[in-house]
PDB file of C-alpha atoms in Angstrom:
ATOM      1  CA  MET A   1     131.905  90.331 109.522  1.00 63.00           C
ATOM      2  CA  ALA A   2     128.679  90.003 107.596  1.00 82.00           C
ATOM      3  CA  LEU A   3     125.030  90.852 107.671  1.00 87.00           C
ATOM      4  CA  HIS A   4     122.486  88.089 107.224  1.00 84.00           C
ATOM      5  CA  GLU A   5     118.850  88.474 106.291  1.00 85.00           C
ATOM      6  CA  ILE A   6     116.847  85.914 108.229  1.00 84.00           C
ATOM      7  CA  ILE A   7     113.275  84.951 107.348  1.00 86.00           C
ATOM      8  CA  GLN A   8     111.365  82.876 109.898  1.00 85.00           C
ATOM      9  CA  ILE A   9     107.960  81.261 109.587  1.00 86.00           C
ATOM     10  CA  LYS A  10     106.383  80.498 112.913  1.00 85.00           C
ATOM     11  CA  LYS A  11     103.135  78.652 113.627  1.00 83.00           C
ATOM     12  CA  VAL A  12     101.264  79.342 116.847  1.00 80.00           C
ATOM     13  CA  SER A  13      98.041  77.747 118.031  1.00 80.00           C
ATOM     14  CA  ILE A  14      95.745  80.084 119.946  1.00 81.00           C
ATOM     15  CA  LEU A  15      92.390  78.726 121.174  1.00 85.00           C
ATOM     16  CA  GLY A  16      92.434  76.001 118.537  1.00 81.00           C
ATOM     17  CA  ASN A  17      93.203  78.416 115.690  1.00 85.00           C
ATOM     18  CA  GLU A  18      96.558  78.019 113.995  1.00 84.00           C
ATOM     19  CA  ILE A  19      98.234  81.339 113.131  1.00 83.00           C
ATOM     20  CA  THR A  20     101.220  81.542 110.789  1.00 85.00           C
ATOM     21  CA  THR A  21     103.520  84.538 111.096  1.00 84.00           C
ATOM     22  CA  LYS A  22     106.437  85.572 108.911  1.00 87.00           C
ATOM     23  CA  ARG A  23     109.280  87.559 110.426  1.00 85.00           C
ATOM     24  CA  LYS A  24     112.111  89.151 108.474  1.00 87.00           C
ATOM     25  CA  PHE A  25     115.140  90.781 110.117  1.00 84.00           C
ATOM     26  CA  ILE A  26     118.852  91.489 109.664  1.00 86.00           C
ATOM     27  CA  LYS A  27     121.405  89.947 112.021  1.00 84.00           C
ATOM     28  CA  TYR A  28     125.122  90.721 112.284  1.00 84.00           C
ATOM     29  CA  THR A  29     127.637  87.858 112.589  1.00 80.00           C
ATOM     30  CA  PRO A  30     131.409  88.150 112.973  1.00 78.00           C
ATOM     31  CA  THR A  31     131.915  85.605 110.152  1.00 73.00           C
ATOM     32  CA  THR A  32     130.186  84.901 106.843  1.00 69.00           C
ATOM     33  CA  VAL A  33     128.688  81.735 108.367  1.00 71.00           C
ATOM     34  CA  ASN A  34     125.272  82.249 109.899  1.00 67.00           C
ATOM     35  CA  SER A  35     125.223  80.865 113.437  1.00 67.00           C
ATOM     36  CA  TYR A  36     121.811  82.193 114.424  1.00 67.00           C
ATOM     37  CA  VAL A  37     119.790  79.631 116.390  1.00 71.00           C
ATOM     38  CA  PRO A  38     116.020  79.956 115.893  1.00 73.00           C
ATOM     39  CA  GLU A  39     113.733  80.419 118.853  1.00 73.00           C
ATOM     40  CA  SER A  40     111.132  77.801 119.782  1.00 72.00           C
ATOM     41  CA  GLY A  41     108.080  77.446 117.576  1.00 72.00           C
ATOM     42  CA  VAL A  42     109.916  78.314 114.348  1.00 75.00           C
ATOM     43  CA  VAL A  43     108.772  75.927 111.614  1.00 76.00           C
ATOM     44  CA  SER A  44     111.002  77.204 108.820  1.00 78.00           C
ATOM     45  CA  GLN A  45     113.998  79.496 108.640  1.00 80.00           C
ATOM     46  CA  ALA A  46     115.963  80.821 105.671  1.00 82.00           C
ATOM     47  CA  SER A  47     119.155  82.836 105.764  1.00 80.00           C
ATOM     48  CA  ARG A  48     121.218  84.633 103.160  1.00 83.00           C
ATOM     49  CA  LEU A  49     124.084  87.097 103.094  1.00 85.00           C
ATOM     50  CA  PHE A  50     122.617  90.572 102.960  1.00 88.00           C
ATOM     51  CA  LYS A  51     123.836  93.742 101.261  1.00 92.00           C
ATOM     52  CA  TYR A  52     122.148  97.108 101.022  1.00 92.00           C
ATOM     53  CA  ASP A  53     121.667  98.205  97.410  1.00 93.00           C
ATOM     54  CA  PHE A  54     122.882 101.729  96.743  1.00 93.00           C
ATOM     55  CA  GLU A  55     122.299 103.492  93.447  1.00 90.00           C
ATOM     56  CA  HIS A  56     123.020 107.150  92.767  1.00 86.00           C
ATOM     57  CA  PRO A  57     124.000 108.860  89.503  1.00 80.00           C
ATOM     58  CA  TYR A  58     127.170 110.519  90.836  1.00 81.00           C
ATOM     59  CA  LEU A  59     127.587 110.232  94.645  1.00 88.00           C
ATOM     60  CA  GLY A  60     129.166 107.266  96.387  1.00 90.00           C
ATOM     61  CA  PRO A  61     127.698 105.675  99.531  1.00 93.00           C
ATOM     62  CA  THR A  62     128.427 107.297 102.887  1.00 94.00           C
ATOM     63  CA  LEU A  63     127.717 105.943 106.368  1.00 95.00           C
ATOM     64  CA  HIS A  64     126.748 108.447 109.050  1.00 95.00           C
ATOM     65  CA  VAL A  65     125.962 107.962 112.760  1.00 96.00           C
ATOM     66  CA  SER A  66     123.435 110.349 114.289  1.00 94.00           C
ATOM     67  CA  ASN A  67     121.640 110.020 117.636  1.00 94.00           C
ATOM     68  CA  GLY A  68     122.937 106.452 118.052  1.00 94.00           C
ATOM     69  CA  LYS A  69     121.560 105.288 114.682  1.00 95.00           C
ATOM     70  CA  LYS A  70     123.508 104.573 111.505  1.00 96.00           C
ATOM     71  CA  TYR A  71     122.320 105.913 108.142  1.00 96.00           C
ATOM     72  CA  LEU A  72     123.255 105.349 104.515  1.00 94.00           C
ATOM     73  CA  LEU A  73     123.612 108.732 102.818  1.00 94.00           C
ATOM     74  CA  PRO A  74     122.566 110.608 100.687  1.00 91.00           C
ATOM     75  CA  MET A  75     119.110 108.977 100.976  1.00 90.00           C
ATOM     76  CA  TRP A  76     119.176 108.795 104.791  1.00 93.00           C
ATOM     77  CA  LYS A  77     118.215 105.111 104.904  1.00 93.00           C
ATOM     78  CA  GLU A  78     118.541 103.655 108.395  1.00 94.00           C
ATOM     79  CA  VAL A  79     120.859 100.623 108.369  1.00 93.00           C
ATOM     80  CA  HIS A  80     122.024  98.024 110.882  1.00 91.00           C
ATOM     81  CA  PRO A  81     124.437  99.523 113.479  1.00 92.00           C
ATOM     82  CA  GLU A  82     127.211  97.083 112.461  1.00 90.00           C
ATOM     83  CA  THR A  83     127.018  97.950 108.738  1.00 92.00           C
ATOM     84  CA  THR A  84     130.316  98.584 106.971  1.00 90.00           C
ATOM     85  CA  TYR A  85     131.106  99.597 103.377  1.00 91.00           C
ATOM     86  CA  LYS A  86     131.548  95.891 102.548  1.00 90.00           C
ATOM     87  CA  ASP A  87     127.837  95.440 103.300  1.00 91.00           C
ATOM     88  CA  ILE A  88     126.815  97.923 100.591  1.00 93.00           C
ATOM     89  CA  ASN A  89     126.294  96.915  96.975  1.00 92.00           C
ATOM     90  CA  TRP A  90     127.140 100.085  95.028  1.00 91.00           C
ATOM     91  CA  ILE A  91     125.322  99.927  91.703  1.00 90.00           C
ATOM     92  CA  ARG A  92     127.242 102.339  89.517  1.00 85.00           C
ATOM     93  CA  PRO A  93     125.371 103.823  86.578  1.00 79.00           C
ATOM     94  CA  GLU A  94     126.586 102.940  83.117  1.00 80.00           C
ATOM     95  CA  LYS A  95     128.647 105.627  81.456  1.00 74.00           C
ATOM     96  CA  VAL A  96     126.919 107.028  78.422  1.00 69.00           C
ATOM     97  CA  LYS A  97     129.272 107.707  75.568  1.00 66.00           C
ATOM     98  CA  ALA A  98     128.515 110.739  73.465  1.00 58.00           C
ATOM     99  CA  PRO A  99     128.011 109.801  69.845  1.00 61.00           C
ATOM    100  CA  VAL A 100     130.745 110.891  67.500  1.00 53.00           C
ATOM    101  CA  GLU A 101     129.316 113.485  65.184  1.00 57.00           C
ATOM    102  CA  LYS A 102     130.637 113.293  61.669  1.00 73.00           C
ATOM    103  CA  ASN A 103     128.887 116.362  60.350  1.00 85.00           C
ATOM    104  CA  THR A 104     130.255 119.346  62.264  1.00 90.00           C
ATOM    105  CA  TRP A 105     131.409 122.683  60.948  1.00 91.00           C
ATOM    106  CA  LYS A 106     133.418 125.350  62.770  1.00 92.00           C
ATOM    107  CA  PHE A 107     133.128 129.074  62.141  1.00 92.00           C
ATOM    108  CA  GLU A 108     135.313 131.796  63.616  1.00 91.00           C
ATOM    109  CA  SER A 109     133.416 134.623  65.285  1.00 88.00           C
ATOM    110  CA  SER A 110     133.480 137.894  63.344  1.00 85.00           C
ATOM    111  CA  SER A 111     133.137 139.938  66.546  1.00 84.00           C
ATOM    112  CA  GLU A 112     135.604 137.886  68.636  1.00 84.00           C
ATOM    113  CA  PRO A 113     138.550 136.632  66.573  1.00 83.00           C
ATOM    114  CA  GLY A 114     139.920 133.379  68.027  1.00 86.00           C
ATOM    115  CA  HIS A 115     136.481 132.279  69.286  1.00 89.00           C
ATOM    116  CA  PHE A 116     134.756 129.534  67.295  1.00 92.00           C
ATOM    117  CA  TYR A 117     131.111 128.472  66.909  1.00 93.00           C
ATOM    118  CA  THR A 118     130.096 124.939  65.952  1.00 93.00           C
ATOM    119  CA  VAL A 119     127.260 123.868  63.690  1.00 93.00           C
ATOM    120  CA  ARG A 120     126.181 120.244  64.188  1.00 91.00           C
ATOM    121  CA  GLN A 121     123.954 118.093  62.049  1.00 90.00           C
ATOM    122  CA  SER A 122     121.734 115.557  63.793  1.00 85.00           C
ATOM    123  CA  GLY A 123     119.662 113.759  61.187  1.00 83.00           C
ATOM    124  CA  LEU A 124     118.071 116.538  59.149  1.00 85.00           C
ATOM    125  CA  LYS A 125     118.330 119.126  61.944  1.00 90.00           C
ATOM    126  CA  LEU A 126     121.105 121.704  62.177  1.00 92.00           C
ATOM    127  CA  SER A 127     122.065 123.428  65.434  1.00 93.00           C
ATOM    128  CA  CYS A 128     124.606 126.118  66.295  1.00 94.00           C
ATOM    129  CA  ASN A 129     125.993 127.336  69.600  1.00 94.00           C
ATOM    130  CA  CYS A 130     126.237 131.030  68.616  1.00 93.00           C
ATOM    131  CA  PRO A 131     124.017 133.741  70.122  1.00 93.00           C
ATOM    132  CA  GLY A 132     122.653 134.572  66.652  1.00 91.00           C
ATOM    133  CA  VAL A 133     120.407 131.503  66.864  1.00 92.00           C
ATOM    134  CA  TRP A 134     118.396 133.144  69.648  1.00 91.00           C
ATOM    135  CA  ARG A 135     118.252 136.524  67.923  1.00 90.00           C
ATOM    136  CA  SER A 136     116.766 135.263  64.644  1.00 89.00           C
ATOM    137  CA  LYS A 137     113.020 134.694  64.351  1.00 90.00           C
ATOM    138  CA  ASP A 138     113.348 131.336  62.577  1.00 92.00           C
ATOM    139  CA  ARG A 139     116.200 130.195  64.891  1.00 91.00           C
ATOM    140  CA  ARG A 140     118.552 129.933  61.902  1.00 93.00           C
ATOM    141  CA  CYS A 141     121.741 131.976  62.308  1.00 94.00           C
ATOM    142  CA  LYS A 142     124.070 132.891  59.444  1.00 94.00           C
ATOM    143  CA  HIS A 143     126.196 129.788  60.163  1.00 94.00           C
ATOM    144  CA  ILE A 144     123.220 127.398  59.865  1.00 94.00           C
ATOM    145  CA  LYS A 145     122.093 129.158  56.658  1.00 94.00           C
ATOM    146  CA  GLN A 146     125.580 128.799  55.194  1.00 93.00           C
ATOM    147  CA  VAL A 147     125.784 125.067  56.049  1.00 92.00           C
ATOM    148  CA  SER A 148     122.274 124.327  54.752  1.00 91.00           C
ATOM    149  CA  LYS A 149     123.184 126.149  51.520  1.00 91.00           C
ATOM    150  CA  GLU A 150     126.300 123.930  51.266  1.00 88.00           C
ATOM    151  CA  LEU A 151     124.282 120.762  51.899  1.00 87.00           C
ATOM    152  CA  ASN A 152     121.586 121.629  49.328  1.00 85.00           C
ATOM    153  CA  LYS A 153     124.088 122.082  46.467  1.00 74.00           C
TER     154      LYS A 153
END
């Protein structure tokens, strides 16, 4: 059970003018061997196993039949009626590993004991996840000021 992409080049002579046409289509065969016989007038024919490329950041491929047509979801790409999951090349995105931060400081909340805020250093920049960052005009909460004081010693 395989899909084959077939490319045919056909030359036709009409009123002394030679016209070359290129035709590309997908054909289903019950085996991986292509047994498609070209029609008359075909000068050249190429065949290869065909797979639909599917790339999505977090969803896997899904096949859906609607109104007699088969679609590859979530992009609603119309596919050959005999397409199976084996005919889909799922290109999974590479997992991005979060960098390990060496310079982090934890502070316990004065208003909520047991809750902690984290100050992180990225290059020369300090950031904190407490709400005080948004309240201050210079976007430097008391935790960031304390850490920058420590670093400048």
